[in-house]
XYZ file of C-alpha atoms in Angstrom:
612
model
C 0.010 -0.002 -0.015
C 1.188 3.535 -0.757
C 0.614 5.811 2.228
C 0.119 9.516 2.103
C 0.399 11.410 5.366
C -0.921 14.948 5.817
C -0.316 17.094 8.941
C -2.616 19.932 9.963
C -3.666 21.818 13.006
C -6.450 20.847 15.479
C -8.601 23.770 14.373
C -9.038 22.260 10.980
C -9.805 18.787 12.331
C -13.572 19.077 11.941
C -13.255 20.153 8.355
C -10.961 17.358 7.411
C -13.028 14.779 9.264
C -16.159 15.614 7.366
C -14.324 15.698 4.075
C -12.703 12.344 4.600
C -16.011 10.758 5.601
C -17.498 11.752 2.245
C -14.378 10.759 0.367
C -14.265 7.362 1.973
C -17.775 6.542 0.819
C -17.155 7.397 -2.824
C -14.833 5.454 -5.142
C -11.729 7.484 -5.912
C -9.872 7.208 -9.215
C -6.140 7.587 -8.829
C -3.801 8.519 -11.630
C -2.950 4.904 -12.412
C -3.077 3.934 -16.116
C -3.880 0.318 -15.309
C -6.739 0.268 -12.865
C -9.055 2.038 -10.391
C -8.442 1.725 -6.746
C -10.099 2.808 -3.570
C -8.404 4.955 -1.106
C -8.377 4.212 2.496
C -7.682 7.062 4.810
C -6.637 7.058 8.360
C -6.608 10.003 10.611
C -3.788 10.146 13.051
C -3.702 12.469 15.958
C -0.535 13.525 17.581
C -0.345 15.315 20.891
C 2.419 17.757 21.230
C 3.430 19.947 24.055
C 4.388 22.996 22.146
C 3.489 25.905 24.338
C -0.291 25.840 23.971
C -0.266 25.550 20.188
C -2.616 23.048 18.526
C -0.942 19.688 17.886
C -0.290 18.423 14.358
C -2.441 15.609 13.112
C -1.219 13.130 10.410
C -3.375 11.762 7.613
C -2.237 8.582 5.861
C -3.390 7.585 2.367
C -2.833 3.904 1.354
C -2.763 2.851 -2.380
C -2.826 -0.911 -3.082
C 0.245 -2.434 -4.970
C -0.198 -3.844 -8.450
C -0.631 -7.628 -8.403
C 1.207 -8.087 -11.769
C 4.548 -9.940 -11.521
C 7.210 -8.874 -14.136
C 9.657 -11.490 -15.515
C 12.801 -9.691 -14.432
C 11.644 -9.896 -10.857
C 12.260 -13.682 -10.922
C 15.907 -13.284 -11.983
C 18.700 -14.346 -9.595
C 19.819 -10.874 -8.793
C 22.342 -11.817 -6.059
C 24.131 -14.031 -8.549
C 23.917 -11.361 -11.237
C 25.441 -8.796 -8.914
C 28.314 -11.143 -7.969
C 28.997 -12.049 -11.575
C 29.115 -8.402 -12.649
C 31.357 -7.472 -9.734
C 33.926 -10.194 -10.304
C 33.853 -9.683 -14.088
C 34.613 -6.005 -13.504
C 37.432 -6.898 -11.071
C 38.891 -9.354 -13.634
C 38.880 -6.736 -16.385
C 40.595 -4.247 -14.081
C 43.183 -6.814 -13.004
C 43.863 -7.717 -16.646
C 44.288 -4.077 -17.624
C 46.631 -3.500 -14.672
C 48.704 -6.538 -15.612
C 48.862 -5.365 -19.203
C 50.064 -1.915 -18.203
C 52.674 -3.385 -15.861
C 53.886 -5.755 -18.583
C 54.220 -2.949 -21.120
C 56.129 -0.808 -18.624
C 58.399 -3.663 -17.676
C 59.259 -4.542 -21.302
C 59.707 -0.968 -22.496
C 63.382 -0.027 -23.232
C 64.911 1.977 -20.440
C 66.862 4.047 -22.956
C 65.940 5.482 -26.310
C 69.450 5.680 -27.759
C 70.199 5.911 -31.472
C 71.059 2.555 -33.078
C 74.723 1.966 -33.912
C 76.841 -0.831 -35.312
C 79.331 -2.613 -33.071
C 82.281 -0.608 -34.410
C 80.619 2.779 -34.041
C 81.572 4.511 -30.808
C 83.317 1.426 -29.363
C 86.877 1.387 -27.992
C 89.539 -0.190 -30.196
C 92.918 -1.386 -28.978
C 95.943 -1.761 -31.322
C 98.505 -4.415 -30.557
C 101.913 -5.063 -32.047
C 101.932 -8.847 -31.308
C 105.711 -9.222 -30.889
C 105.638 -6.704 -27.994
C 102.513 -7.623 -26.055
C 103.141 -10.913 -24.187
C 105.551 -13.792 -24.666
C 103.799 -16.951 -23.533
C 106.646 -19.387 -24.076
C 108.755 -20.648 -21.165
C 112.391 -20.176 -21.922
C 111.410 -18.951 -25.369
C 112.696 -16.384 -27.811
C 111.506 -13.216 -26.068
C 109.032 -12.392 -28.842
C 105.354 -11.875 -28.085
C 102.933 -14.349 -29.637
C 99.273 -15.140 -30.226
C 99.030 -17.313 -27.091
C 100.273 -14.362 -25.083
C 97.477 -12.149 -26.425
C 94.963 -14.884 -25.538
C 96.347 -14.874 -21.973
C 95.640 -11.109 -21.666
C 92.158 -10.947 -23.144
C 90.510 -10.521 -19.690
C 92.690 -7.484 -19.152
C 91.416 -5.966 -22.420
C 87.807 -6.856 -21.480
C 88.137 -5.035 -18.152
C 89.600 -2.074 -20.024
C 86.372 -1.770 -21.998
C 87.862 -2.784 -25.362
C 85.404 -3.879 -28.087
C 87.709 -4.286 -31.088
C 91.249 -5.720 -31.020
C 93.450 -4.737 -33.923
C 96.594 -6.851 -34.649
C 99.148 -4.767 -36.446
C 101.191 -7.462 -38.227
C 100.975 -11.243 -38.022
C 102.232 -12.258 -41.485
C 105.496 -14.066 -42.364
C 108.489 -11.824 -42.821
C 112.157 -12.846 -43.254
C 113.414 -10.645 -40.424
C 110.492 -10.494 -38.007
C 109.928 -8.455 -35.907
C 112.727 -6.005 -36.738
C 111.418 -5.639 -40.297
C 107.843 -6.717 -39.789
C 106.468 -4.838 -42.849
C 108.594 -6.822 -45.350
C 106.013 -9.645 -45.578
C 106.088 -12.547 -48.006
C 102.383 -13.418 -48.087
C 99.099 -12.451 -46.470
C 97.514 -15.795 -45.753
C 99.916 -17.445 -43.206
C 100.930 -16.760 -39.639
C 104.446 -15.668 -38.806
C 106.219 -18.654 -37.263
C 107.468 -16.449 -34.404
C 103.856 -15.753 -33.390
C 102.448 -19.317 -33.497
C 100.348 -21.449 -35.717
C 96.907 -21.248 -37.357
C 95.549 -23.310 -34.453
C 96.879 -20.635 -32.081
C 95.099 -18.020 -34.215
C 91.856 -19.992 -34.185
C 92.048 -20.306 -30.382
C 92.618 -16.569 -30.060
C 89.714 -15.789 -32.355
C 87.343 -18.090 -30.449
C 88.267 -16.522 -27.122
C 87.867 -13.023 -28.538
C 84.378 -13.798 -29.828
C 83.437 -15.566 -26.585
C 84.058 -12.273 -24.780
C 81.898 -10.381 -27.298
C 84.874 -8.663 -28.807
C 86.017 -8.484 -32.413
C 89.356 -9.012 -34.189
C 90.707 -6.778 -36.934
C 93.832 -7.448 -39.003
C 96.198 -4.916 -40.551
C 96.800 -5.590 -44.268
C 100.020 -3.793 -45.281
C 99.103 -3.236 -48.928
C 102.211 -1.165 -49.541
C 105.021 -2.085 -50.194
C 103.608 -5.626 -50.532
C 101.829 -4.589 -53.768
C 103.416 -1.941 -55.935
C 100.168 -1.645 -57.894
C 96.688 -3.175 -57.914
C 97.296 -4.621 -61.415
C 95.881 -8.114 -61.394
C 93.163 -7.331 -58.881
C 90.970 -6.079 -61.733
C 91.140 -9.607 -63.184
C 89.581 -10.934 -59.984
C 86.754 -8.389 -60.292
C 85.948 -8.854 -63.988
C 86.345 -12.605 -63.899
C 83.897 -12.929 -61.025
C 81.379 -10.669 -62.759
C 81.500 -12.518 -66.079
C 81.977 -16.018 -64.677
C 78.289 -16.939 -64.815
C 77.944 -15.598 -68.376
C 80.950 -17.524 -69.595
C 79.798 -20.738 -67.913
C 76.320 -20.538 -69.470
C 77.801 -19.690 -72.892
C 80.234 -22.593 -72.651
C 77.477 -25.084 -71.855
C 75.417 -24.025 -74.842
C 78.379 -24.150 -77.215
C 79.582 -27.532 -75.954
C 76.147 -29.134 -76.368
C 75.727 -27.807 -79.962
C 79.280 -28.726 -80.900
C 78.748 -32.265 -79.616
C 75.794 -32.763 -82.009
C 77.673 -31.314 -84.953
C 80.817 -33.360 -84.384
C 78.891 -36.657 -84.549
C 77.629 -35.787 -88.082
C 80.899 -34.335 -89.378
C 83.714 -36.477 -87.910
C 86.319 -35.384 -90.475
C 85.930 -31.691 -89.669
C 88.330 -30.130 -87.185
C 87.115 -28.588 -83.999
C 88.156 -25.180 -85.213
C 86.123 -25.557 -88.435
C 83.136 -26.731 -86.430
C 83.424 -23.669 -84.271
C 83.562 -21.508 -87.334
C 80.456 -23.324 -88.605
C 78.759 -22.654 -85.267
C 79.710 -19.047 -85.582
C 78.158 -18.866 -89.078
C 75.001 -20.666 -87.994
C 74.544 -18.203 -85.111
C 74.424 -15.383 -87.603
C 77.858 -13.888 -87.040
C 79.843 -12.886 -90.110
C 83.096 -12.679 -88.219
C 85.184 -15.840 -87.838
C 85.231 -17.524 -84.427
C 87.854 -16.228 -82.057
C 89.670 -18.264 -79.493
C 88.650 -17.402 -75.915
C 90.779 -14.700 -74.400
C 93.133 -15.755 -71.665
C 92.709 -14.329 -68.187
C 94.754 -11.221 -67.410
C 98.373 -12.173 -66.798
C 99.822 -10.763 -63.623
C 103.450 -9.711 -63.632
C 105.901 -10.986 -61.023
C 106.238 -7.503 -59.606
C 102.487 -7.369 -58.979
C 100.130 -9.619 -57.115
C 99.125 -12.854 -58.789
C 96.259 -15.080 -57.841
C 98.214 -16.655 -54.978
C 99.287 -13.131 -53.856
C 95.934 -11.436 -54.506
C 94.739 -9.127 -51.754
C 91.154 -10.163 -52.513
C 92.117 -13.812 -52.030
C 93.783 -12.927 -48.695
C 90.695 -11.060 -47.529
C 88.489 -14.034 -48.475
C 90.821 -16.434 -46.648
C 90.767 -14.520 -43.391
C 87.045 -13.835 -43.552
C 86.478 -17.596 -43.872
C 88.574 -18.010 -40.739
C 86.303 -15.636 -38.848
C 88.129 -12.287 -38.843
C 85.869 -9.260 -38.307
C 87.612 -6.643 -40.439
C 90.734 -5.219 -41.945
C 92.824 -2.066 -41.728
C 94.022 -1.310 -45.294
C 97.415 0.263 -44.665
C 98.821 2.274 -47.556
C 95.542 2.453 -49.495
C 96.356 6.018 -50.507
C 99.013 4.673 -52.857
C 96.415 3.253 -55.258
C 93.565 5.816 -55.449
C 94.756 7.148 -58.820
C 94.444 3.724 -60.515
C 91.438 3.393 -62.844
C 90.304 0.075 -61.352
C 90.471 1.322 -57.767
C 86.723 1.961 -57.226
C 85.721 -1.453 -58.610
C 88.434 -3.231 -56.643
C 87.432 -1.532 -53.395
C 83.803 -2.483 -53.997
C 84.884 -6.028 -54.703
C 86.854 -6.247 -51.451
C 83.840 -4.910 -49.561
C 81.565 -7.482 -51.172
C 83.834 -10.240 -49.885
C 83.344 -9.245 -46.264
C 79.655 -9.902 -45.734
C 77.561 -8.325 -42.990
C 79.043 -6.819 -39.820
C 82.582 -6.946 -41.230
C 84.469 -3.680 -41.610
C 87.180 -1.941 -43.627
C 89.377 0.788 -42.134
C 91.783 3.103 -43.949
C 93.787 6.226 -43.057
C 92.467 9.695 -43.828
C 95.397 10.119 -46.198
C 93.565 7.884 -48.688
C 90.565 10.201 -48.652
C 92.779 13.248 -49.016
C 94.684 11.649 -51.890
C 91.406 10.881 -53.700
C 90.299 14.525 -53.674
C 90.962 14.914 -57.407
C 89.722 11.410 -58.300
C 85.970 11.603 -57.872
C 85.178 7.863 -58.420
C 87.877 6.808 -55.923
C 86.703 9.395 -53.393
C 83.073 8.195 -53.639
C 84.205 4.557 -53.294
C 86.053 5.380 -50.089
C 83.075 7.278 -48.640
C 80.628 4.478 -49.439
C 82.736 1.320 -48.891
C 84.994 2.197 -45.959
C 83.488 1.996 -42.466
C 86.116 3.836 -40.402
C 88.530 6.595 -41.433
C 91.631 6.616 -39.227
C 92.776 10.065 -38.042
C 95.997 10.297 -36.027
C 96.187 13.257 -33.641
C 99.454 15.022 -32.949
C 99.491 16.120 -29.341
C 102.986 17.537 -28.943
C 102.240 20.964 -30.392
C 99.828 22.237 -27.753
C 96.109 22.524 -27.256
C 95.559 25.104 -30.012
C 96.949 22.636 -32.587
C 94.816 19.837 -31.151
C 91.745 22.007 -31.607
C 92.702 22.810 -35.230
C 93.148 19.110 -36.042
C 89.827 18.078 -34.493
C 87.822 20.871 -36.075
C 89.359 20.154 -39.492
C 87.726 16.724 -39.234
C 84.419 17.571 -37.508
C 83.803 20.400 -39.946
C 84.953 18.412 -42.959
C 83.416 16.030 -45.409
C 83.003 13.099 -43.024
C 80.310 14.978 -41.182
C 78.356 16.112 -44.221
C 76.177 12.988 -44.353
C 75.146 10.516 -41.684
C 75.969 7.575 -43.955
C 79.617 8.587 -44.378
C 82.345 6.647 -42.471
C 82.863 7.231 -38.770
C 86.146 8.633 -37.541
C 88.676 6.303 -35.970
C 90.731 8.507 -33.620
C 94.324 7.483 -32.816
C 96.870 9.209 -30.620
C 99.573 6.596 -31.061
C 100.651 3.790 -33.353
C 103.539 1.907 -34.886
C 104.501 4.905 -37.027
C 104.796 7.532 -34.267
C 106.573 8.087 -30.990
C 104.945 7.159 -27.735
C 102.628 9.809 -26.326
C 104.488 9.761 -23.001
C 107.748 10.469 -24.871
C 106.404 13.173 -27.175
C 104.882 15.596 -24.644
C 106.618 17.625 -21.938
C 104.323 16.540 -19.103
C 105.416 12.954 -18.552
C 102.335 11.866 -16.672
C 99.893 13.358 -19.174
C 99.743 10.443 -21.577
C 96.642 9.065 -19.950
C 95.028 12.508 -20.111
C 95.640 12.445 -23.850
C 94.115 8.982 -24.064
C 91.037 10.276 -22.246
C 90.929 13.167 -24.706
C 90.673 10.735 -27.619
C 87.903 8.864 -25.792
C 85.990 12.133 -25.550
C 85.895 12.829 -29.287
C 82.948 11.859 -31.530
C 83.575 8.570 -33.283
C 85.528 5.397 -32.506
C 88.665 5.892 -30.338
C 91.722 3.653 -30.535
C 94.338 3.010 -27.900
C 97.855 1.872 -28.779
C 99.003 -0.815 -26.435
C 100.715 0.607 -23.303
C 99.380 4.138 -23.734
C 96.658 3.347 -21.185
C 99.343 3.128 -18.543
C 101.785 5.606 -20.032
C 104.781 3.538 -21.112
C 107.563 5.359 -23.019
C 109.850 4.673 -25.905
C 112.619 2.211 -25.085
C 116.181 3.502 -24.599
C 117.981 1.296 -27.046
C 121.518 2.649 -27.209
C 122.767 -0.627 -28.586
C 120.090 -0.727 -31.271
C 120.377 2.586 -33.113
C 119.818 0.798 -36.384
C 116.347 -0.031 -35.039
C 115.286 3.545 -34.280
C 112.007 2.932 -36.172
C 111.110 0.349 -33.459
C 111.854 2.356 -30.302
C 108.145 2.997 -29.787
C 107.431 -0.756 -29.807
C 108.899 -1.492 -26.407
C 107.508 -4.691 -24.871
C 104.498 -4.143 -22.601
C 104.896 -3.465 -18.922
C 102.645 -5.699 -16.790
C 101.537 -5.453 -13.162
C 101.227 -8.740 -11.313
C 97.509 -9.530 -11.375
C 95.176 -12.511 -11.711
C 98.010 -14.947 -10.973
C 99.791 -14.024 -14.189
C 103.448 -13.233 -14.374
C 104.205 -9.557 -14.056
C 106.819 -9.676 -16.836
C 106.561 -9.559 -20.609
C 108.725 -12.717 -20.895
C 109.699 -15.502 -18.550
C 112.471 -15.032 -16.021
C 115.858 -15.480 -17.686
C 114.508 -14.726 -21.186
C 115.802 -11.637 -22.902
C 113.130 -9.690 -24.780
C 113.778 -8.794 -28.401
C 113.755 -5.120 -27.280
C 114.393 -3.737 -23.810
C 111.203 -4.051 -21.807
C 109.320 -0.942 -20.893
C 110.098 0.403 -17.449
C 107.422 1.114 -14.861
C 105.374 4.105 -15.984
C 105.494 7.380 -14.043
C 103.025 7.793 -11.211
C 99.716 9.354 -12.194
C 96.384 10.045 -10.573
C 94.502 8.716 -13.609
C 95.040 4.968 -13.046
C 91.803 3.152 -13.894
C 90.192 6.085 -15.647
C 90.383 4.515 -19.138
C 88.021 1.697 -18.085
C 85.715 4.228 -16.427
C 85.655 6.384 -19.570
C 85.002 3.353 -21.817
C 81.992 2.453 -19.622
C 80.709 6.006 -19.736
C 80.933 5.902 -23.560
C 78.817 2.785 -23.666
C 76.209 4.227 -21.291
C 75.426 7.592 -22.848
C 74.995 8.616 -26.508
C 76.198 12.051 -25.518
C 79.736 10.667 -25.627
C 79.753 7.932 -28.225
C 77.602 9.231 -31.078
C 79.341 10.783 -34.051
C 76.897 13.578 -34.869
C 73.321 14.768 -34.660
C 70.845 16.284 -37.116
C 69.946 19.909 -36.437
C 67.870 22.000 -38.830
C 68.262 19.213 -41.424
C 72.066 19.514 -41.183
C 74.429 16.841 -39.809
C 76.821 18.286 -37.280
C 79.268 16.937 -34.717
C 77.942 17.068 -31.177
C 81.377 18.212 -29.989
C 82.614 21.693 -29.198
C 86.170 22.604 -28.066
C 85.326 25.555 -25.846
C 88.652 26.533 -24.339
C 92.362 26.076 -25.266
C 94.287 28.743 -23.328
C 97.369 28.072 -21.145
C 97.528 24.416 -22.242
C 94.057 23.872 -20.718
C 91.636 22.214 -23.072
C 87.852 22.022 -22.495
C 85.727 19.802 -24.722
C 81.920 19.701 -24.457
C 79.777 16.777 -25.694
C 76.049 17.348 -25.878
C 72.945 15.529 -27.052
C 69.273 16.676 -27.176
C 67.380 16.076 -23.936
C 70.404 14.561 -22.230
C 72.960 15.840 -19.804
C 76.025 17.453 -21.372
C 79.505 16.291 -20.437
C 82.633 18.395 -20.271
C 86.220 17.162 -20.489
C 88.913 19.243 -18.802
C 92.629 18.518 -19.091
C 95.859 20.377 -18.266
C 98.641 19.456 -20.671
C 101.015 22.026 -19.213
C 103.686 21.763 -16.536
C 102.034 23.948 -13.933
C 98.759 24.026 -12.035
C 96.042 26.265 -13.477
C 93.267 28.059 -11.605
C 90.641 29.181 -14.098
C 87.363 31.027 -14.018
C 85.156 29.367 -16.651
C 81.864 30.538 -15.226
C 81.149 32.272 -18.511
C 80.926 28.798 -20.071
C 79.307 26.666 -17.406
C 78.092 26.890 -13.839
C 78.736 23.488 -12.249
C 78.354 19.731 -12.171
C 79.956 16.686 -10.643
C 82.936 14.571 -11.692
C 82.092 11.135 -13.231
C 85.557 10.173 -14.513
C 88.819 11.349 -12.995
C 91.207 11.080 -10.047
C 89.961 9.250 -6.974
C 90.028 12.439 -4.910
C 87.691 14.210 -7.353
C 85.335 11.390 -8.263
C 81.634 12.165 -7.578
C 82.517 15.594 -6.160
C 80.691 18.764 -7.079
C 82.621 21.137 -9.317
C 82.039 24.838 -9.832
C 83.592 26.569 -12.829
C 84.030 29.869 -10.964
C 87.268 28.510 -9.489
C 88.462 25.473 -11.387
C 91.825 24.146 -10.275
C 93.602 21.664 -12.586
C 97.006 20.204 -11.632
C 99.512 19.428 -14.427
C 98.846 16.264 -16.381
C 95.401 15.828 -14.821
C 92.094 15.332 -16.604
C 88.527 14.630 -15.603
C 85.021 14.479 -17.089
C 82.189 16.527 -15.573
C 78.529 15.775 -15.940
C 76.856 19.190 -16.128
C 73.754 20.121 -14.145
C 70.718 20.485 -16.392
């Protein structure tokens, strides 16, 4: 029943009573579209003590409920409510799990993609001077010795190992460049099995192996290599043509047995519609003894070492051949032999020599992966800046597809860094400088600890080898702390203990920083549709050099080094405000730095992560 209650005062009670009596006796039609109903009224009286005022009286109207029963009223509503609730909870849980899964699998960094050789740290080794593994041996480093020291290179942060010369030479290692062939191992270094073992261990540590190919003076010219290119290109055509001719000649010979083969070929030539007589097949290009024949072909050597698992080659002396007409095709042929993820390196001199030979220049820019640039560091910071900017503002940074720069500060053809600069403990600072530049840095063995040229007073005829002093080793990991076994005389006087420096261990820290942030390792960025190096040399006064590396939406990093003999206190607040040291001496590491008063001792260097 629907009840309607009305309250009124006692003075109106008589009026309402009489009205309700009449209303109760007459059928009352309510506003119900389905039926008529009677209305029952009840008068309720309420006594209130409200200061003499009449009490309120309630009137209740009751409307009967419809007897009709709708179908949905018989549904199991408790079950429906539970089902809807748990379905909603399941959907919410699934959405939550999906969001968590997406967040967990999303890459933590959005760095630009690079190949393994781009931005990685390379390490150049002269094998005869790295480690002699033999007991009571000849005092010459070998391949087994390099294998023994791979963990050292891995801790250093090296990604690519470059072996300078491993080929047979009559007077190795004194005259290592006078090689006799490019497919064998020098007997002083070991055997092919030793090389295979070294290569397996290098790959197991996720590193790569690159070989130097001394093209000059091994090959006076590339004459003969063009035969390899053209023969490969036309081989399929010649084979198909030969099969067709042989099958037709076979049928003709059976019907004309008295005819010579030459006449039959002339007949074949006439049948085919050619008016010219048949010519004998041309012989393959003959290679002179002064050049490289098939067994001495550079292309054959490349193919041999690729099949053995080598990851790339440094083409030494390539600049000697850029003027030859076949040079572009030969370089493309060599590149085609490599396959994926194998690289070619050459010196920047080859690119400079090809300036007036457009096809050769384009071949270098499209087929070479790394262009080696050797920095001279003995002429001061202003000269270093000029050398770096000549490269970063040159052709190699005009397009993103052009080769990356391979920065070197030492090598077999130059003096040791520690022997060429006045500040004897600054060689590691220079190595850190190379690691700060855009591209792929390379370390010459021993420069990471600052060894110097050997003092070979008894070997003045070997002055060209004084920078190849055998490596100095600290006693670690249970290995001997000497280059050669006790009682064995090294082929050159061993390097003495390097000078004390505060930068011990910083090379490995810098290599790790390069792998962690694109600010350091990327070559360039695109800005306003132009490709430009993300590297600025901001200061070069008083032998202080300041290099900034930046990248959009990332922290910038600043390299500071003092290549002078005295301490420098500089106010560089016009350039930067402050940051904290991420690579450097132990007493500076993780400390805040303010450029208002920047104190740099002689031979010291550090890398600062700038505040955003």
